[in-house]
Amino acid sequence: MADYDVILIGGSTAGSYFARRMAEQGLSVLLLEKASRETVSPAYDIFHMGADEMEHFGLPPVQEGDGCFAFTFSENETRSSYGNYPKPSHDRVVGLHKRAYIQRMNDWAVEAGAELLYEAEFLTFLYGGDGKICGVRYRRNGEECERTCRLAVDCSGIPAVGRRSLPDSYGVEKFELTPDDLFFVVLRYVKFHAEKIGWASWIFYKTWFAPAGDGADGILGVGANFGFDYAEKIFGIFSRNVKLPAYDVVRTERGATPYHRTVYSFVGDGFLALGDAASLTKPFNGEGCTATMVLCDIAADVAGSVLKSGAAPTRAALWPINKRYNDGQGKDFAAMLALLTRVVRHSAAANEFFFRHDVVFSQKVLGGFADGMKFTAADVCKTVLFIAVGICSGKVKPGEIGQIFAGALNAGRLLFHYRDYPETPAGFEAWVKKADALWAKAGKMSDWKV
Ligand SMILES: Cc1cc2nc3c(=O)[nH]c(=O)nc-3n(C[C@H](O)[C@H](O)[C@H](O)COP(=O)(O)OP(=O)(O)OC[C@H]3O[C@@H](n4cnc5c(N)ncnc54)[C@H](O)[C@@H]3O)c2cc1C
């Protein structure tokens, strides 16, 4: 008999959500969080979730004055490299104070029956005589404790302390996210002197302006690979090319989010990786909170059934988590990451040209295909025509168009490959070999600089 059915490492969004979903099924759950309740969750204040997503995942609702709610907004527009040709979109987004909402999610997991220990730092896994995980060792109040479990779940974020400590033979990759694989985000909370601007993003620089909640007119954000210095450099280029009204910076926050493909397998014997620990974020903006809940729901269904049946959560028993995830969001995110990695490799002049003529970065794409819009033959003809015009006029280089085609080709190949994700661990090795080759062709966002 194990002390717990499930022990989770990390009590932020992924850990709290999965703990709740497992506890709801009547399983015994222990959630270990290194930070105290007062300091839980990373150091930035405002984060966003889609209003539809909050409803879909049944997350605790928020309302004005509850300490979690900051604002909602739905009008946003994407602008060109020189700040022109806005492409509006209308998704309703909820802004939340992160720490307060994580505390709320912690309580929400506990209400369902999960046990939560703050200031409990995971140290190592415990392994049984068969070499499989059977528990965890953690430190709390200066004392080392051991608890056994049937399933250990790594939700420790970018450090991936559980996944990275696994034995080499465990069938789960142990890579560390390096500065090339992270987006370094700098958030400037700003107050305009007089004239204000609307909510917007500038895809060319990966910069955006979004609401801030209290005390500022909004947040000017930038995200870039390599480090905060490079992110600041890009912000400098952005500030020169896109003239904004005068503003003061009230305060600045910094943090990092994964920008790397997800791990090929989330599961091992008695092991599961979720959230940033599995490198799972949205390829188009690096946001990970709700993206990982798609995986959590699948994992709660599969692992919940295995544990409730009394069977051991072996790698083979948990494998449907990999298959079901990669049949859906996994294959779409892989394709999108490969596409975006190449599509952004062009000059500011080319970006301005694409926006102006509504090709590549068209209203349909950036508006999120609102109201059932689809690509038509006319769109394809228009794109081909303007690409030819762009090349002939010297605004776009043939190599830049080549990158877009390469991105589309890599995306298609990865989409089909992830769709063929093996049904069982048997075909995994061969699948990984081909996936490695496809990702090597696709490259990384960090292979190119603005
Ligand atoms: C500036 C910035 C803005 C962002 N904005 C958004 C946004 O608007 N929307 C969105 O969806 N995403 C956003 N993201 C990304 C988002 O923050 C992450 O994808 C998300 O927090 C990942 O959740 P997680 O639970 O996997 O990991 P984390 O939130 O990183 O949580 C990991 C937890 O594990 C704990 N932990 C670590 N090591 C141990 C240990 N040894 N023992 C016990 N516990 C441990 C940590 O204390 C922490 O609480 C943003 C990221 C940044 C940097």
Short mmCIF file of C-alpha atoms and ligand atoms in Angstrom, two decimals:
data_model
loop_
_atom_site.label_atom_id
_atom_site.label_comp_id
_atom_site.label_asym_id
_atom_site.label_seq_id
_atom_site.Cartn_x
_atom_site.Cartn_y
_atom_site.Cartn_z
CA MET A 1 0.00 0.00 0.00
CA ALA A 2 1.40 3.39 -1.01
CA ASP A 3 0.89 6.46 1.21
CA TYR A 4 -0.77 8.28 -1.73
CA ASP A 5 -2.12 7.39 -5.15
CA VAL A 6 -0.57 10.55 -6.60
CA ILE A 7 2.18 12.91 -5.45
CA LEU A 8 2.67 16.12 -7.43
CA ILE A 9 5.74 18.35 -7.43
CA GLY A 10 4.80 22.02 -7.86
CA GLY A 11 1.56 23.74 -6.89
CA SER A 12 1.09 26.38 -9.59
CA THR A 13 -1.40 26.18 -12.48
CA ALA A 14 -0.56 22.68 -13.77
CA GLY A 15 -0.10 21.12 -10.31
CA SER A 16 -3.27 22.63 -8.81
CA TYR A 17 -5.42 21.77 -11.81
CA PHE A 18 -4.23 18.16 -12.06
CA ALA A 19 -4.42 17.67 -8.27
CA ARG A 20 -8.05 18.80 -8.36
CA ARG A 21 -8.92 16.51 -11.28
CA MET A 22 -7.36 13.48 -9.56
CA ALA A 23 -8.81 14.23 -6.09
CA GLU A 24 -12.28 14.63 -7.63
CA GLN A 25 -12.04 10.98 -8.68
CA GLY A 26 -11.61 9.92 -5.06
CA LEU A 27 -7.87 9.31 -5.36
CA SER A 28 -5.51 10.30 -2.55
CA VAL A 29 -3.36 13.21 -3.67
CA LEU A 30 -0.41 15.03 -2.10
CA LEU A 31 0.73 18.31 -3.64
CA LEU A 32 4.23 19.50 -2.70
CA GLU A 33 5.02 23.17 -3.25
CA LYS A 34 8.46 24.58 -2.55
CA ALA A 35 7.26 28.14 -1.93
CA SER A 36 5.15 29.38 0.97
CA ARG A 37 1.50 30.29 0.41
CA GLU A 38 2.53 33.97 0.44
CA THR A 39 5.23 33.53 -2.22
CA VAL A 40 3.70 30.79 -4.40
CA SER A 41 3.92 31.16 -8.22
CA PRO A 42 6.50 33.08 -10.27
CA ALA A 43 7.21 36.71 -9.73
CA TYR A 44 4.99 38.47 -12.27
CA ASP A 45 1.58 39.85 -11.44
CA ILE A 46 -0.87 39.82 -14.35
CA PHE A 47 -1.58 36.79 -16.50
CA HIS A 48 -4.27 36.08 -19.06
CA MET A 49 -6.63 33.25 -19.80
CA GLY A 50 -9.27 33.11 -22.52
CA ALA A 51 -12.76 33.55 -21.00
CA ASP A 52 -13.93 30.55 -23.08
CA GLU A 53 -11.00 28.49 -21.83
CA MET A 54 -11.78 29.28 -18.17
CA GLU A 55 -15.31 28.11 -18.74
CA HIS A 56 -14.28 25.04 -20.74
CA PHE A 57 -11.87 23.85 -18.02
CA GLY A 58 -14.36 24.65 -15.25
CA LEU A 59 -11.82 26.88 -13.48
CA PRO A 60 -12.84 28.82 -10.36
CA PRO A 61 -14.72 31.90 -11.61
CA VAL A 62 -13.58 35.41 -10.68
CA GLN A 63 -15.33 38.72 -10.19
CA GLU A 64 -14.45 42.31 -9.55
CA GLY A 65 -13.12 42.99 -6.06
CA ASP A 66 -12.17 39.36 -5.23
CA GLY A 67 -8.42 40.05 -5.39
CA CYS A 68 -7.96 37.69 -8.38
CA PHE A 69 -9.88 39.54 -11.08
CA ALA A 70 -7.95 42.36 -12.77
CA PHE A 71 -9.88 43.12 -16.01
CA THR A 72 -11.37 41.65 -19.16
CA PHE A 73 -10.79 42.83 -22.69
CA SER A 74 -11.70 41.61 -26.12
CA GLU A 75 -10.53 44.22 -28.62
CA ASN A 76 -7.00 43.64 -29.83
CA GLU A 77 -5.20 44.28 -33.10
CA THR A 78 -1.99 43.04 -34.67
CA ARG A 79 0.10 45.69 -36.39
CA SER A 80 2.94 45.74 -38.93
CA SER A 81 6.65 46.32 -38.24
CA TYR A 82 6.11 50.09 -38.59
CA GLY A 83 2.87 50.09 -36.58
CA ASN A 84 0.44 50.17 -39.52
CA TYR A 85 -2.40 48.14 -41.13
CA PRO A 86 -4.12 46.89 -37.94
CA LYS A 87 -5.76 43.46 -38.09
CA PRO A 88 -8.39 43.31 -35.34
CA SER A 89 -9.35 40.24 -33.29
CA HIS A 90 -12.11 39.86 -30.71
CA ASP A 91 -11.38 36.99 -28.28
CA ARG A 92 -12.53 37.73 -24.72
CA VAL A 93 -9.54 37.52 -22.39
CA VAL A 94 -9.58 37.62 -18.58
CA GLY A 95 -6.66 39.29 -16.76
CA LEU A 96 -5.88 37.79 -13.35
CA HIS A 97 -3.54 38.59 -10.48
CA LYS A 98 -1.42 35.47 -10.68
CA ARG A 99 -0.47 34.84 -7.09
CA ALA A 100 -4.00 35.42 -5.77
CA TYR A 101 -5.43 33.13 -8.46
CA ILE A 102 -2.88 30.37 -7.82
CA GLN A 103 -3.77 30.51 -4.11
CA ARG A 104 -7.41 30.20 -5.19
CA MET A 105 -6.53 27.19 -7.39
CA ASN A 106 -4.58 25.67 -4.46
CA ASP A 107 -7.69 25.95 -2.27
CA TRP A 108 -9.82 24.56 -5.11
CA ALA A 109 -7.60 21.43 -5.21
CA VAL A 110 -7.77 21.09 -1.42
CA GLU A 111 -11.58 21.45 -1.46
CA ALA A 112 -11.71 18.34 -3.70
CA GLY A 113 -9.65 16.39 -1.14
CA ALA A 114 -6.01 16.98 -2.17
CA GLU A 115 -3.50 17.52 0.64
CA LEU A 116 -1.19 20.48 0.04
CA LEU A 117 2.14 21.14 1.73
CA TYR A 118 3.77 24.53 1.22
CA GLU A 119 7.51 24.94 1.78
CA ALA A 120 7.99 21.29 0.82
CA GLU A 121 10.87 20.97 -1.64
CA PHE A 122 11.16 17.86 -3.79
CA LEU A 123 14.62 16.28 -3.53
CA THR A 124 14.58 12.89 -5.31
CA PHE A 125 12.35 10.07 -6.39
CA LEU A 126 12.36 6.80 -4.46
CA TYR A 127 12.75 3.66 -6.58
CA GLY A 128 11.56 0.15 -5.76
CA GLY A 129 13.57 -3.04 -6.26
CA ASP A 130 12.24 -3.19 -9.84
CA GLY A 131 13.83 0.22 -10.58
CA LYS A 132 10.43 1.95 -10.88
CA ILE A 133 9.37 5.11 -9.05
CA CYS A 134 7.57 4.30 -5.82
CA GLY A 135 7.70 7.62 -3.93
CA VAL A 136 9.43 10.92 -3.33
CA ARG A 137 11.84 12.43 -0.84
CA TYR A 138 11.29 16.09 0.06
CA ARG A 139 12.54 18.63 2.59
CA ARG A 140 10.20 20.55 4.87
CA ASN A 141 11.09 22.67 7.90
CA GLY A 142 14.69 21.50 7.55
CA GLU A 143 13.67 17.83 7.77
CA GLU A 144 13.85 15.24 5.01
CA CYS A 145 10.67 13.18 4.61
CA GLU A 146 9.73 10.23 2.40
CA ARG A 147 6.26 9.37 1.10
CA THR A 148 5.40 6.50 -1.21
CA CYS A 149 3.00 6.87 -4.15
CA ARG A 150 1.75 5.02 -7.21
CA LEU A 151 2.15 7.96 -9.59
CA ALA A 152 4.57 10.90 -9.26
CA VAL A 153 3.82 13.98 -11.36
CA ASP A 154 6.34 16.68 -12.25
CA CYS A 155 4.67 20.12 -12.37
CA SER A 156 7.76 22.02 -11.22
CA GLY A 157 7.90 24.39 -14.21
CA ILE A 158 11.01 25.21 -16.23
CA PRO A 159 13.50 23.54 -13.81
CA ALA A 160 11.63 20.22 -14.35
CA VAL A 161 13.26 18.91 -11.18
CA GLY A 162 11.51 15.53 -11.38
CA ARG A 163 11.85 14.84 -15.11
CA ARG A 164 15.49 15.88 -15.17
CA SER A 165 16.37 13.60 -12.26
CA LEU A 166 15.04 10.44 -13.93
CA PRO A 167 17.44 7.63 -14.83
CA ASP A 168 18.55 7.71 -18.50
CA SER A 169 16.72 4.45 -19.13
CA TYR A 170 13.31 5.80 -18.07
CA GLY A 171 12.03 6.65 -21.58
CA VAL A 172 11.44 10.35 -20.83
CA GLU A 173 13.81 13.00 -22.19
CA LYS A 174 15.87 14.82 -19.59
CA PHE A 175 16.80 17.93 -21.58
CA GLU A 176 17.29 21.22 -19.81
CA LEU A 177 15.75 24.34 -21.34
CA THR A 178 18.65 26.61 -22.28
CA PRO A 179 18.40 30.35 -23.08
CA ASP A 180 17.94 29.36 -26.75
CA ASP A 181 14.80 27.41 -25.76
CA LEU A 182 13.20 30.07 -23.55
CA PHE A 183 11.41 33.32 -24.19
CA PHE A 184 12.68 36.02 -21.85
CA VAL A 185 9.74 38.30 -21.16
CA VAL A 186 10.05 41.89 -19.96
CA LEU A 187 6.83 43.60 -18.89
CA ARG A 188 6.79 47.40 -18.55
CA TYR A 189 3.80 48.74 -16.66
CA VAL A 190 3.38 52.17 -18.28
CA LYS A 191 1.45 55.40 -17.83
CA PHE A 192 1.01 57.64 -20.88
CA HIS A 193 1.56 61.38 -20.47
CA ALA A 194 -1.54 62.29 -22.51
CA GLU A 195 -2.58 60.35 -25.61
CA LYS A 196 -3.08 56.59 -25.07
CA ILE A 197 -3.00 53.71 -27.54
CA GLY A 198 -5.36 50.73 -27.91
CA TRP A 199 -4.50 47.11 -27.11
CA ALA A 200 -2.18 45.82 -29.83
CA SER A 201 0.64 43.45 -30.71
CA TRP A 202 3.51 43.76 -33.17
CA ILE A 203 4.31 40.23 -34.27
CA PHE A 204 7.58 41.23 -35.95
CA TYR A 205 9.19 42.13 -32.60
CA LYS A 206 7.02 39.86 -30.41
CA THR A 207 5.92 42.96 -28.52
CA TRP A 208 2.44 43.80 -27.27
CA PHE A 209 0.42 46.33 -25.31
CA ALA A 210 -2.25 44.86 -23.00
CA PRO A 211 -4.22 46.01 -19.94
CA ALA A 212 -2.43 46.16 -16.58
CA GLY A 213 -5.22 46.24 -14.04
CA ASP A 214 -4.66 48.87 -11.39
CA GLY A 215 -2.11 51.67 -11.27
CA ALA A 216 -0.97 51.79 -14.93
CA ASP A 217 -2.48 52.41 -18.38
CA GLY A 218 -1.22 49.07 -19.65
CA ILE A 219 1.68 46.65 -20.04
CA LEU A 220 4.20 46.98 -22.86
CA GLY A 221 5.69 43.52 -23.17
CA VAL A 222 8.47 41.96 -25.22
CA GLY A 223 9.57 38.33 -25.47
CA ALA A 224 12.81 37.07 -27.03
CA ASN A 225 15.20 34.14 -26.93
CA PHE A 226 18.77 34.28 -25.58
CA GLY A 227 18.29 36.52 -22.53
CA PHE A 228 16.87 39.73 -21.11
CA ASP A 229 19.60 41.84 -22.78
CA TYR A 230 18.55 40.62 -26.20
CA ALA A 231 14.86 41.20 -25.32
CA GLU A 232 15.77 44.79 -24.38
CA LYS A 233 17.66 45.21 -27.64
CA ILE A 234 14.58 44.11 -29.62
CA PHE A 235 12.44 46.47 -27.54
CA GLY A 236 14.86 49.27 -28.52
CA ILE A 237 14.45 48.48 -32.24
CA PHE A 238 10.67 48.33 -31.75
CA SER A 239 10.66 51.71 -30.00
CA ARG A 240 12.60 53.29 -32.86
CA ASN A 241 10.40 51.83 -35.62
CA VAL A 242 6.99 52.17 -33.96
CA LYS A 243 6.39 55.64 -32.55
CA LEU A 244 4.30 55.47 -29.39
CA PRO A 245 3.01 58.50 -27.45
CA ALA A 246 5.25 59.53 -24.51
CA TYR A 247 4.96 57.34 -21.40
CA ASP A 248 6.58 56.68 -18.02
CA VAL A 249 7.44 53.21 -16.80
CA VAL A 250 5.75 52.60 -13.44
CA ARG A 251 7.43 49.26 -12.82
CA THR A 252 9.03 46.35 -14.68
CA GLU A 253 8.68 42.59 -14.30
CA ARG A 254 10.71 39.83 -15.89
CA GLY A 255 10.25 36.12 -16.35
CA ALA A 256 10.87 33.27 -18.76
CA THR A 257 8.59 30.83 -20.54
CA PRO A 258 9.50 27.72 -22.59
CA TYR A 259 9.72 28.06 -26.36
CA HIS A 260 10.68 24.53 -27.34
CA ARG A 261 8.78 21.51 -28.60
CA THR A 262 7.09 19.46 -25.88
CA VAL A 263 8.78 16.31 -24.61
CA TYR A 264 8.17 13.35 -26.94
CA SER A 265 6.79 11.24 -24.08
CA PHE A 266 5.07 12.63 -20.99
CA VAL A 267 5.00 9.26 -19.24
CA GLY A 268 7.31 6.73 -17.62
CA ASP A 269 6.70 3.94 -15.09
CA GLY A 270 4.78 5.67 -12.30
CA PHE A 271 5.71 9.06 -13.78
CA LEU A 272 4.05 11.92 -15.62
CA ALA A 273 5.31 15.39 -16.67
CA LEU A 274 2.89 18.30 -17.18
CA GLY A 275 3.06 22.05 -17.81
CA ASP A 276 6.32 23.93 -18.31
CA ALA A 277 8.11 20.85 -16.91
CA ALA A 278 7.01 19.13 -20.15
CA SER A 279 7.78 22.28 -22.16
CA LEU A 280 4.15 22.73 -23.15
CA THR A 281 3.22 26.30 -24.13
CA LYS A 282 1.22 27.85 -26.97
CA PRO A 283 3.56 28.33 -29.93
CA PHE A 284 1.94 31.63 -30.94
CA ASN A 285 2.45 33.43 -27.61
CA GLY A 286 4.38 31.24 -25.15
CA GLU A 287 1.43 31.03 -22.73
CA GLY A 288 1.22 27.74 -20.89
CA CYS A 289 -1.51 27.86 -18.25
CA THR A 290 -4.54 26.67 -20.21
CA ALA A 291 -2.51 24.96 -22.96
CA THR A 292 -1.41 22.36 -20.44
CA MET A 293 -4.94 21.78 -19.12
CA VAL A 294 -5.73 20.02 -22.41
CA LEU A 295 -3.04 17.49 -21.52
CA CYS A 296 -4.11 17.42 -17.85
CA ASP A 297 -7.68 16.46 -18.81
CA ILE A 298 -6.45 13.55 -20.96
CA ALA A 299 -3.98 12.50 -18.24
CA ALA A 300 -6.65 12.68 -15.52
CA ASP A 301 -8.91 10.45 -17.60
CA VAL A 302 -6.26 7.84 -18.46
CA ALA A 303 -4.27 7.82 -15.20
CA GLY A 304 -7.48 8.09 -13.14
CA SER A 305 -8.91 4.96 -14.79
CA VAL A 306 -5.66 3.01 -14.33
CA LEU A 307 -5.30 3.96 -10.65
CA LYS A 308 -8.96 3.34 -9.84
CA SER A 309 -8.78 -0.10 -11.44
CA GLY A 310 -6.02 -1.01 -9.00
CA ALA A 311 -3.52 -1.57 -11.84
CA ALA A 312 0.01 -0.19 -11.74
CA PRO A 313 0.46 3.07 -13.71
CA THR A 314 3.22 1.64 -15.89
CA ARG A 315 4.62 3.42 -18.93
CA ALA A 316 2.52 1.15 -21.15
CA ALA A 317 -0.65 1.75 -19.13
CA LEU A 318 -0.15 5.54 -19.27
CA TRP A 319 0.85 5.55 -22.97
CA PRO A 320 -2.65 6.56 -24.23
CA ILE A 321 -1.92 9.97 -22.68
CA ASN A 322 0.85 10.48 -25.25
CA LYS A 323 -1.26 9.13 -28.09
CA ARG A 324 -4.43 11.08 -27.35
CA TYR A 325 -2.57 14.33 -26.73
CA ASN A 326 -0.52 14.08 -29.92
CA ASP A 327 -3.58 13.15 -31.97
CA GLY A 328 -5.06 16.52 -31.04
CA GLN A 329 -3.36 19.61 -29.69
CA GLY A 330 0.09 17.97 -29.82
CA LYS A 331 0.18 17.64 -33.60
CA ASP A 332 -1.34 21.11 -34.11
CA PHE A 333 1.18 22.78 -31.79
CA ALA A 334 4.08 20.91 -33.40
CA ALA A 335 3.00 22.11 -36.85
CA MET A 336 2.41 25.66 -35.65
CA LEU A 337 5.79 25.85 -33.95
CA ALA A 338 7.56 24.67 -37.12
CA LEU A 339 5.58 27.13 -39.25
CA LEU A 340 6.15 30.15 -37.00
CA THR A 341 9.85 29.36 -36.65
CA ARG A 342 10.32 30.10 -40.37
CA VAL A 343 7.49 32.51 -41.17
CA VAL A 344 9.04 35.23 -39.00
CA ARG A 345 12.40 35.14 -40.80
CA HIS A 346 12.08 38.29 -42.88
CA SER A 347 12.92 42.00 -42.79
CA ALA A 348 10.84 44.84 -41.37
CA ALA A 349 10.20 46.01 -44.96
CA ALA A 350 8.85 42.59 -45.98
CA ASN A 351 6.65 42.48 -42.87
CA GLU A 352 5.24 45.92 -43.76
CA PHE A 353 4.53 44.69 -47.30
CA PHE A 354 2.71 41.54 -46.09
CA PHE A 355 0.52 43.55 -43.71
CA ARG A 356 -0.22 46.22 -46.29
CA HIS A 357 -1.41 43.71 -48.89
CA ASP A 358 -3.10 41.41 -46.37
CA VAL A 359 -1.07 38.35 -47.37
CA VAL A 360 0.76 35.89 -45.06
CA PHE A 361 -0.19 38.05 -42.01
CA SER A 362 -3.74 38.49 -43.27
CA GLN A 363 -6.86 39.54 -41.41
CA LYS A 364 -8.21 35.99 -41.66
CA VAL A 365 -5.13 34.47 -40.01
CA LEU A 366 -4.58 37.15 -37.36
CA GLY A 367 -8.29 37.61 -36.72
CA GLY A 368 -8.49 33.92 -35.80
CA PHE A 369 -10.73 32.90 -38.74
CA ALA A 370 -13.68 34.65 -37.08
CA ASP A 371 -17.27 33.86 -38.14
CA GLY A 372 -16.38 30.66 -39.98
CA MET A 373 -13.99 32.32 -42.46
CA LYS A 374 -11.93 29.90 -44.55
CA PHE A 375 -9.06 30.11 -47.00
CA THR A 376 -10.41 30.25 -50.53
CA ALA A 377 -8.88 29.83 -53.99
CA ALA A 378 -9.04 33.64 -54.27
CA ASP A 379 -6.85 33.96 -51.14
CA VAL A 380 -4.26 31.62 -52.63
CA CYS A 381 -4.21 33.52 -55.97
CA LYS A 382 -3.93 36.85 -54.13
CA THR A 383 -1.04 35.56 -52.02
CA VAL A 384 0.86 34.24 -55.04
CA LEU A 385 0.26 37.49 -56.94
CA PHE A 386 1.48 39.72 -54.13
CA ILE A 387 4.46 37.54 -53.42
CA ALA A 388 5.46 38.01 -57.08
CA VAL A 389 4.85 41.77 -56.78
CA GLY A 390 6.86 41.90 -53.55
CA ILE A 391 9.82 40.13 -55.12
CA CYS A 392 9.72 42.21 -58.34
CA SER A 393 9.50 45.47 -56.38
CA GLY A 394 12.40 44.41 -54.14
CA LYS A 395 10.29 44.68 -50.95
CA VAL A 396 10.51 40.95 -50.33
CA LYS A 397 13.53 38.75 -50.97
CA PRO A 398 13.10 35.34 -52.66
CA GLY A 399 14.87 33.79 -49.65
CA GLU A 400 12.20 35.20 -47.33
CA ILE A 401 9.48 33.55 -49.40
CA GLY A 402 11.58 30.38 -49.37
CA GLN A 403 11.48 30.46 -45.57
CA ILE A 404 7.69 30.69 -45.58
CA PHE A 405 7.39 27.71 -47.92
CA ALA A 406 9.96 25.77 -45.89
CA GLY A 407 7.94 26.55 -42.73
CA ALA A 408 4.74 25.30 -44.36
CA LEU A 409 6.46 22.15 -45.60
CA ASN A 410 8.05 21.39 -42.21
CA ALA A 411 4.72 22.04 -40.51
CA GLY A 412 2.91 19.61 -42.82
CA ARG A 413 5.52 16.90 -42.31
CA LEU A 414 5.42 17.25 -38.52
CA LEU A 415 1.62 17.30 -38.49
CA PHE A 416 1.52 13.96 -40.31
CA HIS A 417 4.29 12.51 -38.18
CA TYR A 418 2.61 13.46 -34.89
CA ARG A 419 -0.69 12.14 -36.26
CA ASP A 420 1.14 8.80 -36.64
CA TYR A 421 2.32 8.82 -33.01
CA PRO A 422 2.71 5.15 -31.98
CA GLU A 423 -0.25 3.47 -30.27
CA THR A 424 2.12 1.66 -27.86
CA PRO A 425 5.70 2.16 -26.65
CA ALA A 426 6.79 -0.48 -29.20
CA GLY A 427 7.11 1.90 -32.16
CA PHE A 428 8.45 4.83 -30.12
CA GLU A 429 12.15 4.56 -30.87
CA ALA A 430 11.66 4.65 -34.64
CA TRP A 431 9.13 7.49 -34.27
CA VAL A 432 11.62 9.55 -32.21
CA LYS A 433 14.36 9.04 -34.77
CA LYS A 434 12.20 10.49 -37.53
CA ALA A 435 10.86 13.26 -35.25
CA ASP A 436 14.45 14.30 -34.42
CA ALA A 437 15.25 14.53 -38.13
CA LEU A 438 12.11 16.60 -38.84
CA TRP A 439 12.79 19.01 -35.95
CA ALA A 440 16.41 19.39 -37.10
CA LYS A 441 15.04 20.51 -40.50
CA ALA A 442 12.42 22.75 -38.89
CA GLY A 443 15.05 24.55 -36.77
CA LYS A 444 14.37 26.77 -33.79
CA MET A 445 13.09 30.29 -33.30
CA SER A 446 16.53 31.09 -31.84
CA ASP A 447 18.27 30.16 -35.14
CA TRP A 448 17.35 33.63 -36.43
CA LYS A 449 17.66 37.16 -35.05
CA VAL A 450 15.59 40.23 -35.94
C1 LIG B 1 6.15 37.28 -17.81
C2 LIG B 1 5.32 36.08 -18.17
C3 LIG B 1 3.99 36.25 -18.51
C4 LIG B 1 3.21 35.13 -18.80
N1 LIG B 1 1.90 35.32 -19.12
C5 LIG B 1 1.11 34.25 -19.32
C6 LIG B 1 -0.27 34.43 -19.58
O1 LIG B 1 -0.77 35.55 -19.63
N2 LIG B 1 -1.03 33.32 -19.76
C7 LIG B 1 -0.51 32.05 -19.72
O2 LIG B 1 -1.24 31.06 -19.90
N3 LIG B 1 0.80 31.87 -19.50
C8 LIG B 1 1.62 32.93 -19.29
N4 LIG B 1 2.95 32.74 -19.05
C9 LIG B 1 3.47 31.36 -19.01
C10 LIG B 1 3.02 30.72 -17.70
O3 LIG B 1 3.48 31.49 -16.61
C11 LIG B 1 3.57 29.30 -17.57
O4 LIG B 1 3.38 28.59 -18.76
C12 LIG B 1 2.83 28.59 -16.43
O5 LIG B 1 3.01 29.29 -15.22
C13 LIG B 1 3.35 27.17 -16.25
O6 LIG B 1 2.71 26.60 -15.14
P1 LIG B 1 3.36 25.37 -14.40
O7 LIG B 1 2.40 25.05 -13.31
O8 LIG B 1 3.72 24.33 -15.36
O9 LIG B 1 4.75 25.90 -13.80
P2 LIG B 1 5.06 27.15 -12.82
O10 LIG B 1 3.97 28.17 -12.86
O11 LIG B 1 6.45 27.58 -13.14
O12 LIG B 1 5.04 26.48 -11.40
C14 LIG B 1 6.00 25.55 -10.97
C15 LIG B 1 5.82 25.39 -9.47
O13 LIG B 1 6.70 24.35 -9.02
C16 LIG B 1 7.31 24.77 -7.81
N5 LIG B 1 8.59 24.05 -7.67
C17 LIG B 1 9.71 24.18 -8.38
N6 LIG B 1 10.68 23.35 -7.91
C18 LIG B 1 10.13 22.66 -6.88
C19 LIG B 1 10.62 21.67 -5.98
N7 LIG B 1 11.89 21.23 -6.03
N8 LIG B 1 9.77 21.17 -5.05
C20 LIG B 1 8.48 21.61 -4.94
N9 LIG B 1 7.98 22.57 -5.77
C21 LIG B 1 8.79 23.09 -6.73
C22 LIG B 1 7.51 26.27 -7.99
O14 LIG B 1 7.66 26.94 -6.75
C23 LIG B 1 6.21 26.66 -8.71
O15 LIG B 1 5.17 27.02 -7.84
C24 LIG B 1 3.77 33.83 -18.77
C25 LIG B 1 5.12 33.67 -18.44
C26 LIG B 1 5.88 34.78 -18.12
C27 LIG B 1 7.31 34.59 -17.75
#
